[in-house]
Amino acid sequence: MDNRQSTFLSIIIPTYNEAGQIVRTLNKIHAANETHHTEIIVVDGGSTDNTVALAVAARAIVVHSEQKGRAAQMNKGVARAIGEMLYFLHADSIPPINFMHDIRAAHSQGVKSGCFRLAFDCHHWFLRANAWFTRFDLNAFRFGDQSLFVTKAVFQKSGGFRDDLYIMEDQEIIHRLKKHGRFAVLNDSVVTSARKYLENGIYRMQGIFYATWILYYLGYPQARLVKLHRKLVRR
């Protein structure tokens, strides 16, 4: 059978030095159902560790992006994708076991784009409370850690991710996607790594996110936001 006719879902994962996370994520995807209707595209932004080799070994298609940055890398993945539906996933986020079925069901009900709720791999009360709010369909609670699915047609109509955005690219595109059809927050949760919170302090990291969000909507230029983010976030 021609894969170009049978592939429903293209999973696109941007990476940069994710050797410690990528294998677990890819293995979880392979363990999910309906994988014969799926292609997995890892778009690497120039990793200096063995992310690429591990992704290849885990049966992912690897695409190399000349431009580093999630927005540019995800657009690069779309150019290679053959699926009717696109699913953008962070390298350190694990989708629900039935995510393919859930996305297909939503699509059959007329949903053109959407995401899952969020959960962290840490049970701190503040992170649980933070994740609880992601069940609401409010743009203020939409971030890339929740993953994002969208029909390829709607993604192209919207103009795709803005390559010039290195921060808030996931929030920015939601406003445009919603103009082209129904958006839905599905009931199950993507489990994402709390590593940034644990490395930077849970409350401190949340404060950085809030500050970035406010400054973005006040119109601060990307260069200043990126500089501030790099200064504040411990890596």
Tab-separated table of C-alpha atoms in Angstrom:
chain	number	residue	atom	x	y	z
A	1	MET	CA	0.000	0.000	0.000
A	2	ASP	CA	1.203	3.505	-0.822
A	3	ASN	CA	2.119	5.231	2.457
A	4	ARG	CA	1.163	8.566	0.949
A	5	GLN	CA	-2.419	7.286	0.675
A	6	SER	CA	-2.567	5.512	4.031
A	7	THR	CA	-0.801	7.952	6.371
A	8	PHE	CA	-3.272	9.889	8.497
A	9	LEU	CA	-0.984	11.455	11.096
A	10	SER	CA	2.450	13.056	10.784
A	11	ILE	CA	4.082	13.521	14.206
A	12	ILE	CA	6.642	16.326	14.155
A	13	ILE	CA	9.160	16.638	16.985
A	14	PRO	CA	11.707	19.496	17.025
A	15	THR	CA	14.941	18.624	18.814
A	16	TYR	CA	18.157	20.177	20.009
A	17	ASN	CA	20.395	18.075	22.294
A	18	GLU	CA	17.548	15.849	23.495
A	19	ALA	CA	19.520	12.608	23.804
A	20	GLY	CA	18.282	12.160	27.356
A	21	GLN	CA	14.611	12.386	26.361
A	22	ILE	CA	14.039	11.424	22.742
A	23	VAL	CA	14.209	7.631	23.009
A	24	ARG	CA	11.587	7.486	25.750
A	25	THR	CA	9.246	9.719	23.772
A	26	LEU	CA	9.649	7.763	20.538
A	27	ASN	CA	9.198	4.426	22.301
A	28	LYS	CA	5.959	5.668	23.856
A	29	ILE	CA	4.710	6.728	20.441
A	30	HIS	CA	5.533	3.315	18.976
A	31	ALA	CA	3.657	1.691	21.864
A	32	ALA	CA	0.496	3.617	21.006
A	33	ASN	CA	-2.166	2.185	18.751
A	34	GLU	CA	-2.661	2.788	15.006
A	35	THR	CA	1.049	3.356	14.340
A	36	HIS	CA	0.609	1.990	10.804
A	37	HIS	CA	-1.249	5.204	9.969
A	38	THR	CA	1.565	7.368	11.306
A	39	GLU	CA	4.946	8.779	10.404
A	40	ILE	CA	7.322	10.254	12.986
A	41	ILE	CA	9.523	13.140	11.884
A	42	VAL	CA	12.290	14.407	14.154
A	43	VAL	CA	13.518	17.814	13.004
A	44	ASP	CA	16.924	18.496	14.480
A	45	GLY	CA	18.351	21.972	14.896
A	46	GLY	CA	22.032	21.011	14.982
A	47	SER	CA	22.364	18.839	18.090
A	48	THR	CA	25.901	18.249	19.331
A	49	ASP	CA	24.972	15.102	21.270
A	50	ASN	CA	23.691	11.817	19.805
A	51	THR	CA	20.052	12.874	19.461
A	52	VAL	CA	20.043	12.183	15.723
A	53	ALA	CA	21.565	8.717	15.980
A	54	LEU	CA	19.136	7.750	18.728
A	55	ALA	CA	16.171	9.017	16.718
A	56	VAL	CA	17.230	7.023	13.667
A	57	ALA	CA	17.689	3.908	15.790
A	58	ALA	CA	14.197	4.445	17.194
A	59	ARG	CA	12.751	4.389	13.653
A	60	ALA	CA	12.058	8.076	13.196
A	61	ILE	CA	12.562	10.032	9.994
A	62	VAL	CA	15.231	12.657	10.721
A	63	VAL	CA	15.200	16.012	8.982
A	64	HIS	CA	17.988	18.538	9.512
A	65	SER	CA	16.981	22.177	9.883
A	66	GLU	CA	19.414	24.891	8.881
A	67	GLN	CA	17.628	27.297	11.230
A	68	LYS	CA	17.488	26.520	14.936
A	69	GLY	CA	14.268	27.307	16.769
A	70	ARG	CA	11.087	25.307	17.302
A	71	ALA	CA	8.986	27.370	14.876
A	72	ALA	CA	11.424	27.042	11.979
A	73	GLN	CA	12.091	23.386	12.737
A	74	MET	CA	8.399	22.491	12.889
A	75	ASN	CA	7.753	24.271	9.582
A	76	LYS	CA	10.610	22.264	8.108
A	77	GLY	CA	8.951	19.079	9.346
A	78	VAL	CA	5.659	20.045	7.743
A	79	ALA	CA	7.403	20.403	4.387
A	80	ARG	CA	8.384	16.721	4.657
A	81	ALA	CA	5.114	15.480	6.177
A	82	ILE	CA	2.646	13.423	4.129
A	83	GLY	CA	-0.129	13.007	6.696
A	84	GLU	CA	-3.568	14.573	6.472
A	85	MET	CA	-3.200	15.626	10.113
A	86	LEU	CA	-0.119	17.181	11.730
A	87	TYR	CA	0.758	16.579	15.372
A	88	PHE	CA	3.452	18.756	16.971
A	89	LEU	CA	5.057	17.284	20.068
A	90	HIS	CA	7.948	18.372	22.289
A	91	ALA	CA	10.800	15.897	22.704
A	92	ASP	CA	10.258	15.684	26.470
A	93	SER	CA	6.476	15.239	26.323
A	94	ILE	CA	4.635	11.920	26.304
A	95	PRO	CA	1.231	11.781	24.596
A	96	PRO	CA	-1.652	9.684	25.980
A	97	ILE	CA	-1.589	6.012	24.950
A	98	ASN	CA	-4.738	6.490	22.846
A	99	PHE	CA	-3.749	9.843	21.361
A	100	MET	CA	-4.002	8.697	17.749
A	101	HIS	CA	-7.513	7.354	18.256
A	102	ASP	CA	-8.519	10.537	20.111
A	103	ILE	CA	-7.214	12.806	17.366
A	104	ARG	CA	-8.910	10.728	14.671
A	105	ALA	CA	-12.207	10.798	16.595
A	106	ALA	CA	-12.009	14.571	17.045
A	107	HIS	CA	-11.279	14.999	13.359
A	108	SER	CA	-14.292	12.861	12.411
A	109	GLN	CA	-16.447	15.211	14.517
A	110	GLY	CA	-15.314	18.255	12.565
A	111	VAL	CA	-12.468	19.450	14.784
A	112	LYS	CA	-9.774	21.130	12.696
A	113	SER	CA	-7.173	21.750	15.403
A	114	GLY	CA	-6.680	21.159	19.086
A	115	CYS	CA	-4.521	19.893	21.915
A	116	PHE	CA	-4.590	17.737	25.026
A	117	ARG	CA	-4.616	18.803	28.636
A	118	LEU	CA	-1.293	18.995	30.439
A	119	ALA	CA	0.220	16.978	33.268
A	120	PHE	CA	3.734	17.070	34.721
A	121	ASP	CA	5.940	14.142	35.687
A	122	CYS	CA	6.197	15.716	39.151
A	123	HIS	CA	3.392	15.737	41.723
A	124	HIS	CA	4.152	19.070	43.354
A	125	TRP	CA	0.862	20.737	44.266
A	126	PHE	CA	1.664	23.928	42.359
A	127	LEU	CA	2.363	22.056	39.117
A	128	ARG	CA	-0.820	20.019	39.534
A	129	ALA	CA	-2.781	23.239	40.013
A	130	ASN	CA	-1.061	24.812	37.030
A	131	ALA	CA	-1.927	21.830	34.834
A	132	TRP	CA	-5.565	21.791	36.010
A	133	PHE	CA	-6.275	25.068	34.205
A	134	THR	CA	-5.233	23.634	30.827
A	135	ARG	CA	-8.637	21.923	30.505
A	136	PHE	CA	-10.193	25.276	29.611
A	137	ASP	CA	-10.282	26.517	26.027
A	138	LEU	CA	-8.633	29.839	26.774
A	139	ASN	CA	-5.679	31.036	24.718
A	140	ALA	CA	-3.864	32.181	27.862
A	141	PHE	CA	-3.499	28.511	28.876
A	142	ARG	CA	-2.294	27.208	25.513
A	143	PHE	CA	1.363	26.273	25.395
A	144	GLY	CA	3.424	23.887	23.285
A	145	ASP	CA	3.889	21.366	26.088
A	146	GLN	CA	0.246	20.366	25.556
A	147	SER	CA	1.121	19.352	21.977
A	148	LEU	CA	-0.903	20.553	19.016
A	149	PHE	CA	-2.774	18.769	16.254
A	150	VAL	CA	-4.121	20.468	13.137
A	151	THR	CA	-5.152	19.413	9.666
A	152	LYS	CA	-2.454	20.102	7.145
A	153	ALA	CA	-4.933	22.158	5.104
A	154	VAL	CA	-5.722	24.469	8.032
A	155	PHE	CA	-2.056	24.754	8.985
A	156	GLN	CA	-1.224	25.896	5.464
A	157	LYS	CA	-4.173	28.306	5.355
A	158	SER	CA	-3.008	29.867	8.613
A	159	GLY	CA	0.483	30.465	7.241
A	160	GLY	CA	2.220	28.049	9.611
A	161	PHE	CA	4.486	28.966	12.498
A	162	ARG	CA	6.280	32.282	12.335
A	163	ASP	CA	9.959	31.525	11.736
A	164	ASP	CA	10.928	34.813	13.363
A	165	LEU	CA	9.494	33.769	16.725
A	166	TYR	CA	11.754	31.906	19.132
A	167	ILE	CA	9.461	32.372	22.132
A	168	MET	CA	5.636	32.162	22.262
A	169	GLU	CA	5.424	30.675	18.769
A	170	ASP	CA	2.930	28.090	20.025
A	171	GLN	CA	0.601	30.660	21.565
A	172	GLU	CA	0.794	32.957	18.561
A	173	ILE	CA	-0.375	30.364	16.051
A	174	ILE	CA	-3.462	29.349	18.077
A	175	HIS	CA	-5.181	32.660	17.343
A	176	ARG	CA	-4.768	32.076	13.604
A	177	LEU	CA	-5.760	28.405	13.639
A	178	LYS	CA	-9.050	29.182	15.356
A	179	LYS	CA	-10.029	31.420	12.451
A	180	HIS	CA	-10.101	28.393	10.141
A	181	GLY	CA	-12.257	25.933	12.062
A	182	ARG	CA	-13.197	24.379	15.352
A	183	PHE	CA	-10.496	24.027	18.041
A	184	ALA	CA	-10.865	21.478	20.850
A	185	VAL	CA	-9.060	20.619	24.080
A	186	LEU	CA	-9.234	16.822	24.393
A	187	ASN	CA	-9.843	15.217	27.782
A	188	ASP	CA	-6.672	13.144	28.164
A	189	SER	CA	-3.307	14.612	29.185
A	190	VAL	CA	0.163	14.909	27.710
A	191	VAL	CA	2.750	14.243	30.417
A	192	THR	CA	5.637	16.660	30.106
A	193	SER	CA	8.936	16.917	31.921
A	194	ALA	CA	9.126	19.255	34.910
A	195	ARG	CA	12.907	19.470	34.519
A	196	LYS	CA	12.994	23.243	33.918
A	197	TYR	CA	10.879	23.835	37.003
A	198	LEU	CA	13.055	21.582	39.144
A	199	GLU	CA	16.316	23.052	37.831
A	200	ASN	CA	15.202	26.670	38.178
A	201	GLY	CA	12.856	26.444	41.167
A	202	ILE	CA	9.152	25.809	40.643
A	203	TYR	CA	7.879	29.247	41.664
A	204	ARG	CA	10.799	31.067	40.078
A	205	MET	CA	10.272	29.260	36.753
A	206	GLN	CA	6.572	30.040	36.758
A	207	GLY	CA	7.394	33.679	37.455
A	208	ILE	CA	9.681	33.692	34.416
A	209	PHE	CA	6.905	32.236	32.265
A	210	TYR	CA	4.413	34.828	33.505
A	211	ALA	CA	6.874	37.664	32.890
A	212	THR	CA	7.607	36.386	29.374
A	213	TRP	CA	3.894	36.079	28.618
A	214	ILE	CA	3.164	39.632	29.809
A	215	LEU	CA	6.114	41.170	27.988
A	216	TYR	CA	5.193	39.353	24.779
A	217	TYR	CA	1.670	40.770	24.837
A	218	LEU	CA	3.048	44.217	25.651
A	219	GLY	CA	4.915	44.022	22.373
A	220	TYR	CA	8.499	43.459	23.510
A	221	PRO	CA	10.681	42.451	20.545
A	222	GLN	CA	11.742	38.821	20.237
A	223	ALA	CA	15.441	39.632	20.563
A	224	ARG	CA	14.876	41.195	23.995
A	225	LEU	CA	12.609	38.353	25.116
A	226	VAL	CA	15.140	35.726	24.066
A	227	LYS	CA	17.974	37.596	25.783
A	228	LEU	CA	15.958	37.903	28.985
A	229	HIS	CA	14.915	34.261	28.878
A	230	ARG	CA	18.490	33.056	28.426
A	231	LYS	CA	19.654	35.284	31.253
A	232	LEU	CA	17.044	34.047	33.724
A	233	VAL	CA	16.661	30.346	32.886
A	234	ARG	CA	19.330	27.990	34.194
A	235	ARG	CA	20.181	25.213	31.734
